[in-house]
Coordinates of C-alpha atoms in Angstrom, one line a residue:
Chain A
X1 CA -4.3 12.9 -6.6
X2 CA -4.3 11.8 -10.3
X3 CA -0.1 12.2 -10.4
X4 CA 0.1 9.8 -7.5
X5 CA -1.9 6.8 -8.6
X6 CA -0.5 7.2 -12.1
X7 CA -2.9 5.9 -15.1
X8 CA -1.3 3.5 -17.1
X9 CA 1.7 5.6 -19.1
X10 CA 4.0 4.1 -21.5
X11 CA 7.3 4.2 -19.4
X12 CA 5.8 3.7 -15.7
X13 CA 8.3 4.5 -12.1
X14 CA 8.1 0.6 -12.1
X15 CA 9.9 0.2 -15.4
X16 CA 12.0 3.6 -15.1
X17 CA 13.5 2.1 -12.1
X18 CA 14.2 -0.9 -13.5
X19 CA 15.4 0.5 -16.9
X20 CA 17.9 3.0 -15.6
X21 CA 20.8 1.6 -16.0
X22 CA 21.1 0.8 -12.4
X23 CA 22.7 -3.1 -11.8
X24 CA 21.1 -5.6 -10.0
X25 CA 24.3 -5.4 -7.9
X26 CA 23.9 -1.9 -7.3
X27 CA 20.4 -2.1 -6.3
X28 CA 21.4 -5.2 -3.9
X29 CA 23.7 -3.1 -2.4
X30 CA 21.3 -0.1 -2.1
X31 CA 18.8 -2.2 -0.1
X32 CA 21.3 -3.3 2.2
X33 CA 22.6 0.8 2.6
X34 CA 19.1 1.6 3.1
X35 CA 18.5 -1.4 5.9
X36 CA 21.5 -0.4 7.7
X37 CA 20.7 3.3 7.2
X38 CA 16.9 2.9 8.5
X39 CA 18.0 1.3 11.7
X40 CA 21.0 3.4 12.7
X41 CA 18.7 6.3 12.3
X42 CA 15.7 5.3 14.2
X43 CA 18.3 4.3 16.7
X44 CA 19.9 7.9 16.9
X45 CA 16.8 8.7 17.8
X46 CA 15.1 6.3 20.4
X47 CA 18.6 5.3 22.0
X48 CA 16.7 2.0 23.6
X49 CA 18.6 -0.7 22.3
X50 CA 21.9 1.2 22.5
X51 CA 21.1 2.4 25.9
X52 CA 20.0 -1.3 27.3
X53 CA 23.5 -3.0 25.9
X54 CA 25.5 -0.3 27.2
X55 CA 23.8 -0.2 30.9
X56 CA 24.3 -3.8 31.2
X57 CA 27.7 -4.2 29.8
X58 CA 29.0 -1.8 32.3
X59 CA 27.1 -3.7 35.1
X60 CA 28.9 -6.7 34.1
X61 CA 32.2 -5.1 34.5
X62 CA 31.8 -3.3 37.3
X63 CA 30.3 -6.5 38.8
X64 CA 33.5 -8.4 37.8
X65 CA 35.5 -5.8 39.4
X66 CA 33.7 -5.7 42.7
X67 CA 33.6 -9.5 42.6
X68 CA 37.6 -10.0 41.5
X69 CA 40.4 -9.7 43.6
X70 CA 43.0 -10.0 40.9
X71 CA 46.8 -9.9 41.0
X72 CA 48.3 -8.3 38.0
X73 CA 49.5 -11.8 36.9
X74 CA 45.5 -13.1 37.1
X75 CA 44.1 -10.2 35.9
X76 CA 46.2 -10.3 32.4
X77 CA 44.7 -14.3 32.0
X78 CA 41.1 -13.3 33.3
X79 CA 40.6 -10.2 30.7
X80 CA 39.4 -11.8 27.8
X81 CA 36.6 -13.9 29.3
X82 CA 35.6 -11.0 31.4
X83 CA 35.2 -9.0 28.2
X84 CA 33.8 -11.5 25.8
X85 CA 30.8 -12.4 28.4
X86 CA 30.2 -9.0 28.4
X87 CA 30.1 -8.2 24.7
X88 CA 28.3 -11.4 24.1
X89 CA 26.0 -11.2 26.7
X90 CA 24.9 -7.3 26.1
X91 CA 25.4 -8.5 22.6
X92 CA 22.4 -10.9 23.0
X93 CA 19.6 -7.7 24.6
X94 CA 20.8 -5.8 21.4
X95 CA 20.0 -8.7 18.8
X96 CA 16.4 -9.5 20.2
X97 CA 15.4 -6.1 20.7
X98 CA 16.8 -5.5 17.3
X99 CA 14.3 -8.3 15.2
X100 CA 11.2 -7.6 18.0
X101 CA 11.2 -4.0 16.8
X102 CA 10.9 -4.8 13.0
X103 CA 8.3 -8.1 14.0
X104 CA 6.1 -6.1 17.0
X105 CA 5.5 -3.1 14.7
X106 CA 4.9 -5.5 11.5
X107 CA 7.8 -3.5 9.9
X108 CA 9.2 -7.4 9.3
X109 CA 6.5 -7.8 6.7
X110 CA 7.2 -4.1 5.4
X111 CA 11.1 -5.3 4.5
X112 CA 9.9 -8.6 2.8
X113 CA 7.5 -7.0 0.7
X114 CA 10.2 -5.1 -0.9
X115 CA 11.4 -6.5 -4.5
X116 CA 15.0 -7.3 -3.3
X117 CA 17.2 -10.5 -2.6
X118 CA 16.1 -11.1 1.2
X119 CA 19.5 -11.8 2.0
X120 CA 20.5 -8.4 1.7
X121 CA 18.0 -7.6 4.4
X122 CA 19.6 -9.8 6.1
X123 CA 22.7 -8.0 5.6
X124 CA 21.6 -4.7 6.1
X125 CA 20.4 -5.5 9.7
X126 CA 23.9 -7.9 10.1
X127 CA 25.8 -4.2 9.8
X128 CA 23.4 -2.3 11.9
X129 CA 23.5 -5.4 14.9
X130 CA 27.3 -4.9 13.8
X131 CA 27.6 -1.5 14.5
X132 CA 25.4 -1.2 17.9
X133 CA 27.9 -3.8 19.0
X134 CA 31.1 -2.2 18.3
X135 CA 29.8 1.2 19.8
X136 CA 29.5 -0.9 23.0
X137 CA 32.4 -2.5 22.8
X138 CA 34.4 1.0 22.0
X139 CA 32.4 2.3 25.3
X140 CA 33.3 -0.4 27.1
X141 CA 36.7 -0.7 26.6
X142 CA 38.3 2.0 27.8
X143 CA 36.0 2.1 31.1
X144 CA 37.3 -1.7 31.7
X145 CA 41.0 -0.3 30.9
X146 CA 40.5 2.2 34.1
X147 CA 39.3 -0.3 36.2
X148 CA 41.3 -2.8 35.4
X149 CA 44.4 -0.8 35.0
X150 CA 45.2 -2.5 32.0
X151 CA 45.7 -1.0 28.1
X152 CA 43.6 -2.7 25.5
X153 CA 44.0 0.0 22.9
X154 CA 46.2 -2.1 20.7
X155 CA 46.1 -3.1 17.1
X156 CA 46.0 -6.7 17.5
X157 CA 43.2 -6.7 19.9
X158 CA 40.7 -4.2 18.2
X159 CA 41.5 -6.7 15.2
X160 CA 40.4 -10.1 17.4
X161 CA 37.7 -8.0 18.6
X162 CA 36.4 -6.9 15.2
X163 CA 36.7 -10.1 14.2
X164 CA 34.9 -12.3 16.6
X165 CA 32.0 -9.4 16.6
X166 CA 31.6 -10.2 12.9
X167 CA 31.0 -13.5 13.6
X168 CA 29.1 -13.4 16.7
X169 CA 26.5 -11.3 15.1
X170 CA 26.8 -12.8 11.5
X171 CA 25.2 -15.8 13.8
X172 CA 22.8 -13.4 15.6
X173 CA 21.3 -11.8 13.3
X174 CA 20.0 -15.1 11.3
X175 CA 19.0 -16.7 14.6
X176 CA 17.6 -13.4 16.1
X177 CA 15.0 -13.9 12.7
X178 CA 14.3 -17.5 13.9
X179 CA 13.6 -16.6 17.3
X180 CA 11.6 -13.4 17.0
X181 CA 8.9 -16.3 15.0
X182 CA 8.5 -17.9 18.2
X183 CA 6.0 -16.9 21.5
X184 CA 9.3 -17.4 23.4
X185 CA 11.9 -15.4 21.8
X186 CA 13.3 -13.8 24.8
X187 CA 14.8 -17.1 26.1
X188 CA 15.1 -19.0 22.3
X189 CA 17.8 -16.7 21.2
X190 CA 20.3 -17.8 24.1
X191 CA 19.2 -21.2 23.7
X192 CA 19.6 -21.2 20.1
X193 CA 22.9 -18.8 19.9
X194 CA 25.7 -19.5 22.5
X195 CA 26.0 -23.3 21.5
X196 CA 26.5 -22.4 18.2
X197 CA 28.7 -19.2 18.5
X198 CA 30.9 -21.3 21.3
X199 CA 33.6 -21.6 18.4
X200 CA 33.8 -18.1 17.8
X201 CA 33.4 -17.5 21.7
X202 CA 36.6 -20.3 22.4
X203 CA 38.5 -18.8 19.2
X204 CA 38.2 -15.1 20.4
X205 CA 38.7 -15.3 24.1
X206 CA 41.9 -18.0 23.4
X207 CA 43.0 -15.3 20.8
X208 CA 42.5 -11.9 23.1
X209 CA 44.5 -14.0 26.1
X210 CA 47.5 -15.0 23.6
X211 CA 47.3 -11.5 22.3
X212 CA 47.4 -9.5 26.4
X213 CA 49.7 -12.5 27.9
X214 CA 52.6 -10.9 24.7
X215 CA 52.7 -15.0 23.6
X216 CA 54.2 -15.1 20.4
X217 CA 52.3 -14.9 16.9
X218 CA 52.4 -18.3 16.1
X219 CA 50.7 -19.1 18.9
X220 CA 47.8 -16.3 18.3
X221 CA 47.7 -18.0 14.4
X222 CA 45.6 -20.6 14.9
X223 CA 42.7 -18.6 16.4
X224 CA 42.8 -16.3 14.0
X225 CA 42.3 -18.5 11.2
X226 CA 39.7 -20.1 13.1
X227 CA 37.4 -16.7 13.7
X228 CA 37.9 -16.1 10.1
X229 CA 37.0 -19.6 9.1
X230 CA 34.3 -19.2 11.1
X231 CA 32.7 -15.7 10.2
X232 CA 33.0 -16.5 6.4
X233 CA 31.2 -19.7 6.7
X234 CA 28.3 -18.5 8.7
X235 CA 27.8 -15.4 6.5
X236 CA 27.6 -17.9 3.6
X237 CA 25.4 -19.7 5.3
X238 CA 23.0 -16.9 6.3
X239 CA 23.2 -16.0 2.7
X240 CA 21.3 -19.2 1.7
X241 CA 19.3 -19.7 4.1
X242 CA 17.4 -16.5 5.0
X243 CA 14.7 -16.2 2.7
X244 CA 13.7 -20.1 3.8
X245 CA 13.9 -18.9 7.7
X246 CA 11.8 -15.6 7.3
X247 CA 9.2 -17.2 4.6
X248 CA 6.0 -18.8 6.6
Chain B
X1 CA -3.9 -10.3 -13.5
X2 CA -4.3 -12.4 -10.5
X3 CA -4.9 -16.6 -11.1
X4 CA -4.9 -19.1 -8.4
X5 CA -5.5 -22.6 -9.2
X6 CA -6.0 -25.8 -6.5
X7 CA -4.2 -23.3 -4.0
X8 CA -3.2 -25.5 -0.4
X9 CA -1.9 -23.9 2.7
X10 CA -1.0 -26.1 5.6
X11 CA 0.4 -24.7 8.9
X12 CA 1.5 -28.6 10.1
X13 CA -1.4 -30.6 10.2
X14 CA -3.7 -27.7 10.1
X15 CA -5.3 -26.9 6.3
X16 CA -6.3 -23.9 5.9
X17 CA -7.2 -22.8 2.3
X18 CA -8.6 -26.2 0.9
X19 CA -7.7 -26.2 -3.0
X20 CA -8.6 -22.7 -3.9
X21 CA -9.3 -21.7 -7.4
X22 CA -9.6 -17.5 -7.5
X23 CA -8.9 -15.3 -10.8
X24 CA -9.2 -11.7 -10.5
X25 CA -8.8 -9.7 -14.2
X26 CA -6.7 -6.7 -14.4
X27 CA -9.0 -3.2 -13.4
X28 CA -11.3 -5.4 -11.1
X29 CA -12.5 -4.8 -7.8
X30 CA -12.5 -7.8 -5.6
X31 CA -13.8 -8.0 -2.1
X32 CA -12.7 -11.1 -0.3
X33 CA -15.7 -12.1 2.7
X34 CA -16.1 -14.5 5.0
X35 CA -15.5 -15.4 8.9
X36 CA -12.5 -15.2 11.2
X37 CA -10.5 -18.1 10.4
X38 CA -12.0 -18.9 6.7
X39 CA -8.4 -17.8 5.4
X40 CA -8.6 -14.3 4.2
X41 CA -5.1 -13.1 5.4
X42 CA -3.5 -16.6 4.4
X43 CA -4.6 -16.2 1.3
X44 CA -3.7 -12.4 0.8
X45 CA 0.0 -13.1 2.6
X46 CA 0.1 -15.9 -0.2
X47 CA -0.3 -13.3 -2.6
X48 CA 2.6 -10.8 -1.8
X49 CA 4.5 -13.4 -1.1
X50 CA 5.2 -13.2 2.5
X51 CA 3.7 -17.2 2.7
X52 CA 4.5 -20.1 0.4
X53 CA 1.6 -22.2 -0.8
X54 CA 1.6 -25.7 -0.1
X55 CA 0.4 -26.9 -3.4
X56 CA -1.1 -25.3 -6.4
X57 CA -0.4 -22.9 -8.3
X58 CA -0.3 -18.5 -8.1
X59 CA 0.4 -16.0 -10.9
X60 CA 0.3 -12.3 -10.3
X61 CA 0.9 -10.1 -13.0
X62 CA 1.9 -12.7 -15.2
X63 CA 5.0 -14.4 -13.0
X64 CA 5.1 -17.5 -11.2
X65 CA 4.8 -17.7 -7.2
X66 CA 6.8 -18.3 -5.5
X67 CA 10.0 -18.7 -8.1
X68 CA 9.2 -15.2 -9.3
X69 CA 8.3 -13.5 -6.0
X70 CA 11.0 -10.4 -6.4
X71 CA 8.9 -9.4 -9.9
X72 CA 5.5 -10.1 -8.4
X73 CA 6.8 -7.8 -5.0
X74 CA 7.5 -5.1 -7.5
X75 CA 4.1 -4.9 -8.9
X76 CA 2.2 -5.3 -5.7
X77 CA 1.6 -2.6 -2.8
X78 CA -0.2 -4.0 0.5
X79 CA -2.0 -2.1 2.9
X80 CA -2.8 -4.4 6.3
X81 CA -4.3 -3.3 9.5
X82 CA -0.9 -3.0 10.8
X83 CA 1.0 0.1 9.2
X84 CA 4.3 -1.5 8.6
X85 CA 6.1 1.9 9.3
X86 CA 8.9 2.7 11.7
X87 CA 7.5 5.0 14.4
X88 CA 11.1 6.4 15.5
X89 CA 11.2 7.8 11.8
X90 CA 9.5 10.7 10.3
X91 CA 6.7 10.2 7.4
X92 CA 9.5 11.3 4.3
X93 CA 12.2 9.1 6.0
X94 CA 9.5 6.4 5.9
X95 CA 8.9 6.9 2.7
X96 CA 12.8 7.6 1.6
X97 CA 13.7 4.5 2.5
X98 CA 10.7 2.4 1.9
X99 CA 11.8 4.2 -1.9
X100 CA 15.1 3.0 -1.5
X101 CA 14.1 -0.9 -1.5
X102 CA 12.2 -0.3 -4.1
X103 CA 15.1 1.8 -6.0
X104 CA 12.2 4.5 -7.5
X105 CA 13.6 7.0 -9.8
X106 CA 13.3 10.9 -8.7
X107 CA 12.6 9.7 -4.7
X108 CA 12.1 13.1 -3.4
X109 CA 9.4 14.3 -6.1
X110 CA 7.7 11.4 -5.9
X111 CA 7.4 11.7 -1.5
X112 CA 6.5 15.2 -1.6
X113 CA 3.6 13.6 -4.1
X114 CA 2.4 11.0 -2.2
X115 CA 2.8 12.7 0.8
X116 CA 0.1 15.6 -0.4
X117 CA -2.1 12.6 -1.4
X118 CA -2.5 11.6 1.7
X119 CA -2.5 14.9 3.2
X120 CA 0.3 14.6 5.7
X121 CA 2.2 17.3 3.7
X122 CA 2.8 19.6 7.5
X123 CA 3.8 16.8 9.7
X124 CA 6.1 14.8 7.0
X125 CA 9.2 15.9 9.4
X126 CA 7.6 14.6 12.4
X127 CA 8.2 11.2 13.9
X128 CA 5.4 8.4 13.4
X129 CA 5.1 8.1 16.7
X130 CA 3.5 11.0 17.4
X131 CA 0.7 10.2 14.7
X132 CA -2.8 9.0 15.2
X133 CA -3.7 5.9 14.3
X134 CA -5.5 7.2 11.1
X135 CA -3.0 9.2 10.5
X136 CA -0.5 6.5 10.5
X137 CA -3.3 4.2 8.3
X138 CA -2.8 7.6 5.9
X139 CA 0.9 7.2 6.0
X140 CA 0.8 3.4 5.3
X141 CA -1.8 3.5 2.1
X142 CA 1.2 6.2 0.8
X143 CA 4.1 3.7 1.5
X144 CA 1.7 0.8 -0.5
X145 CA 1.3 3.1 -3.8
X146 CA 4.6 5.1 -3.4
X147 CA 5.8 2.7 -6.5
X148 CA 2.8 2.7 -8.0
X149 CA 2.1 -0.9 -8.1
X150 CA -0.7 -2.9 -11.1
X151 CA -2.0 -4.9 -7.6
X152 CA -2.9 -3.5 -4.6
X153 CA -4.1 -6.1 -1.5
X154 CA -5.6 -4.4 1.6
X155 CA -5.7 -6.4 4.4
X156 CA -8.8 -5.2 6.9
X157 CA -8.0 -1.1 6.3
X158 CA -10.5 -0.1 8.3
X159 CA -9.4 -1.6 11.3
X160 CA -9.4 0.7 14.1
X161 CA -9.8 3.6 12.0
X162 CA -12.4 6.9 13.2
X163 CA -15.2 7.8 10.5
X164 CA -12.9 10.3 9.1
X165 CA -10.5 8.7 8.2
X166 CA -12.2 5.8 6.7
X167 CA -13.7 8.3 4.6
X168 CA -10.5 9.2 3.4
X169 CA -9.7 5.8 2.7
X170 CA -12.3 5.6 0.6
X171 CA -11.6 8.6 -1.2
X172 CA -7.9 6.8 -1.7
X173 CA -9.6 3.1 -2.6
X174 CA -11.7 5.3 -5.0
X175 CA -9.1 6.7 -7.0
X176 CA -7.2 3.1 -6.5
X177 CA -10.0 1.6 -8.8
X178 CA -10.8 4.7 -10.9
X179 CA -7.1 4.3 -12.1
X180 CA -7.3 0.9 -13.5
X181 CA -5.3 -0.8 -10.6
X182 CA -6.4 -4.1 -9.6
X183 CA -7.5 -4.4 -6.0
X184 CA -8.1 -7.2 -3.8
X185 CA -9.4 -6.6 -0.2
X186 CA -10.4 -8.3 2.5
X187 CA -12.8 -6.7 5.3
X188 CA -15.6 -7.1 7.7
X189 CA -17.6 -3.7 7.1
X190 CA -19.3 -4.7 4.5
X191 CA -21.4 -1.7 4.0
X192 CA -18.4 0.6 2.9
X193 CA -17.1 -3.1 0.9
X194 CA -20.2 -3.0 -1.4
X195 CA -19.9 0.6 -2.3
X196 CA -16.1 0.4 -3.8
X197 CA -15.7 -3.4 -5.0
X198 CA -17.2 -4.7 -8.5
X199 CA -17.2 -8.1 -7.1
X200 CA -17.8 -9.8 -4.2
X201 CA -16.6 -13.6 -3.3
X202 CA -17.0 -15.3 0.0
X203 CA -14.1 -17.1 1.4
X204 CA -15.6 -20.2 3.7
X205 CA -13.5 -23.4 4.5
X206 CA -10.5 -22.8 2.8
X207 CA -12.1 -22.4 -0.6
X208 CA -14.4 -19.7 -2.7
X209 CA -18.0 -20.8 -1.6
X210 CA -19.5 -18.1 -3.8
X211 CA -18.6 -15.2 -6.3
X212 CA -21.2 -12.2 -7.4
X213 CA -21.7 -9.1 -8.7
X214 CA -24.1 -6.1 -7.7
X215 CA -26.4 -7.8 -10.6
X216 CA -26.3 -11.0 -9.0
X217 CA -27.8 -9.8 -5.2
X218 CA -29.3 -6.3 -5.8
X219 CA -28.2 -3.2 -4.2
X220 CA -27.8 -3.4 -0.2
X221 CA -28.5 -6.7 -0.5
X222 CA -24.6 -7.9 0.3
X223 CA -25.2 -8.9 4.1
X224 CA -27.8 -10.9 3.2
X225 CA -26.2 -12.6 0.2
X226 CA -23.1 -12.9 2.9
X227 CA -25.5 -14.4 5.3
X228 CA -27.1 -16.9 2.9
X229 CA -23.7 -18.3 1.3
X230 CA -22.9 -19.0 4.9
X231 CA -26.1 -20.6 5.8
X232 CA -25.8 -22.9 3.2
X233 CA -22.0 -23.9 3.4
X234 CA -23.3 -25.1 7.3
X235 CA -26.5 -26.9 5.7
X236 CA -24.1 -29.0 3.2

């Protein structure tokens, strides 16, 4: 026991880690590795968030397929809406469940205790809301191809996609941190979150249309530049403003 | 170690701690008593940092709260009734990435260490969730010194904790002090809080009501020193 609860040496772990030559730009980005890292892995394991997104995304499409009698014609100008109310709305079970877990276990307290810049906690659990979403969407996507006999394995697409998931949970992630404060965070996070991602909602869908219709790139431009407007200014934003929003 | 001068918290119109002055020197043992709702957990979330006072002032360690929270954070190690573990993760990747924030040198030795200290060494590869809630309690006081912080704040330890493992916390709160650290902790067992802290101060109304020693009230004579503080904050 005496090793573990050292006695007060000269050169302590403390001042070791800080001494070692490591940046505070390295360690910054080490917090935010081992964030990401932590939640991917405990996902891997319990599969519940994953498991709830993907369940009900594929409802939603299989609803919408059931539901749609579509013409080739309507079902090329229909797509992109169909898609993005999926990936926004299974995007939504994945970004509460994702901020309850950390507040229900007081694990949220555990991450805030730790002697890093809070926004890259914020950014670690940005990449890991990030990367639930895009293994939905990459689930997702070829299922709606077969049902919808339609290919949206191309380039441009993925890119929109990537894109407008960035920003979407970019958003998500800083609200999820709000919400999950309140008794009513369930409902909150929809309340707070679709006004305020219906840019990047408008910009994508607008954008994946252009894209599937073959309009021409100038066309497709403007969106862009808007969902990349948009995804850099909100991740500024949550920069500044996270300590402030997790702090009591 | 620990100064705290005309210390405010408000949660909107509701004050809580009423201009609290506290001071805790380095090596001390401090047991923080008093009712539900007199601001114990206020105060020690005020402390690491996880709550912004009002008004006043705190210093732990020598740096300003809150404008030097990330060098108080790296001093301090907090142990709450809640374990602050991830149950779909096994004790050493707890503890590996718990290690990680707080970027220590020589991770693995110093898991394998702590590990054995709280004597969890044959079920470090098994998931939380499968742990008792002692064990779990175990696993938590490892995370709290696994950078071996000058300040440690526990929270209510014991509870929900079985007799054996509040023994072994015990054990663990012994070494804590033997070592030099500075501890603050809050609790309502008060029999197991007057055999490990040097010094006892009762938390009423948002503000210290009284501070003492073992001198001061005589051996197994806290509860009633508890009793009377409290009986004379009503009378005033």
């Amino acid at each position: 026991m005496k090793k573990i609860i050292e006695d007060r040496s000269p050169l302590s772990l403390r001042e070791r880690a800080e001494g070692e030559g490591k940046t505070p730009s390295g360690n910054y980005l080490r917090a935010i590795g081992a964030v990401a890292w932590k939640d991917l892995a405990a996902e891997l394991r319990s599969k519940e968030l994953l498991s709830a997104m993907l369940v009900f995304a594929l409802l939603v499409i299989f609803i919408f397929n059931f539901a749609l009698e579509l013409d080739v014609k309507t079902r090329d100008s229909v797509t992109s809406g169909v898609l993005w109310v999926t990936f926004v709305f299974a995007g939504t079970l994945g970004l509460n469940r994702s901020m309850a877990i950390e507040k229900d276990r007081g694990c949220l307290d555990g991450l805030l205790l730790a002697p890093v810049d809070r926004s890259a906690i914020y950014f670690g659990k940005a990449i890991s809301n990030l990367a639930f979403m895009l293994i939905v969407e990459i689930i997702v996507l070829p299922v709606y191809s077969l049902l919808y006999n339609t290919n949206l394995f191309q380039p441009g697409l993925l890119l929109i996609i990537l894109l407008g998931s960035i920003g979407y949970t970019a958003v998500g992630t800083l609200l999820s941190a709000m919400s999950v404060q309140t008794r009513t965070r369930d409902v909150m996070l929809p309340i707070l979150l679709f006004p305020i991602i219906l840019p990047v909602v408008i910009a994508a869908i607008r954008a994946s249309g252009a894209y599937l219709q073959n309009m021409p790139f100038d066309q497709i431009l403007p969106w862009l530049n808007l969902l990349i407007v948009y995804d850099v200014i909100f991740i500024a934003v949550a920069f500044m403003v996270f300590d402030y929003v997790v702090e009591e | 170690m620990i100064k705290v001068r005309k210390l405010v918290k408000r949660f909107g119109l509701k004050t809580v701690l009423r201009g609290m002055d506290f001071s805790v020197e380095s090596g001390e043992f401090v047991a923080l008593i008093g009712p539900n709702g007199a601001g114990k957990t206020t105060f020690l979330r005020i402390l690491a940092s996880l709550a912004r006072p009002s008004m006043g002032l705190v210093s732990v360690a020598g740096y300003q709260l809150p404008r030097q929270a990330a060098d108080v954070r790296r001093r301090l190690g907090v142990v709450s009734h809640q374990p602050l573990l991830y149950v779909d993760l096994t004790a050493a990747e707890n503890m590996t990435f718990y290690g990680r924030m707080y970027n220590l040198p020589n991770l693995n030795d110093r898991i394998d260490e702590v590990i054995e200290l709280v004597g969890l060494t044959n079920r470090r590869n098994d998931l939380v969730r499968t742990y008792s809630r002692g064990m779990q309690q175990r696993l938590a006081i490892g995370r709290a010194v696994l950078h071996n912080p000058d300040v440690i704040l526990f929270d209510e330890p014991y509870t929900g904790l079985d007799q054996d493992a509040s023994a072994m916390l015990d054990e663990v709160l012994r070494t804590v002090a033997a070592r030099g650290r500075t501890v603050v902790m809050t609790s309502h067992d008060l029999a197991r809080t007057e055999d490990l802290a040097t010094r006892f101060d009762v938390l009423s109304r948002g503000k210290i009501a009284a501070s003492a020693t073992h001198k001061d009230f005589g051996s197994g004579n806290l509860l009633s020193f508890y009793k009377g503080v409290l009986e004379e904050g009503r009378q005033n």
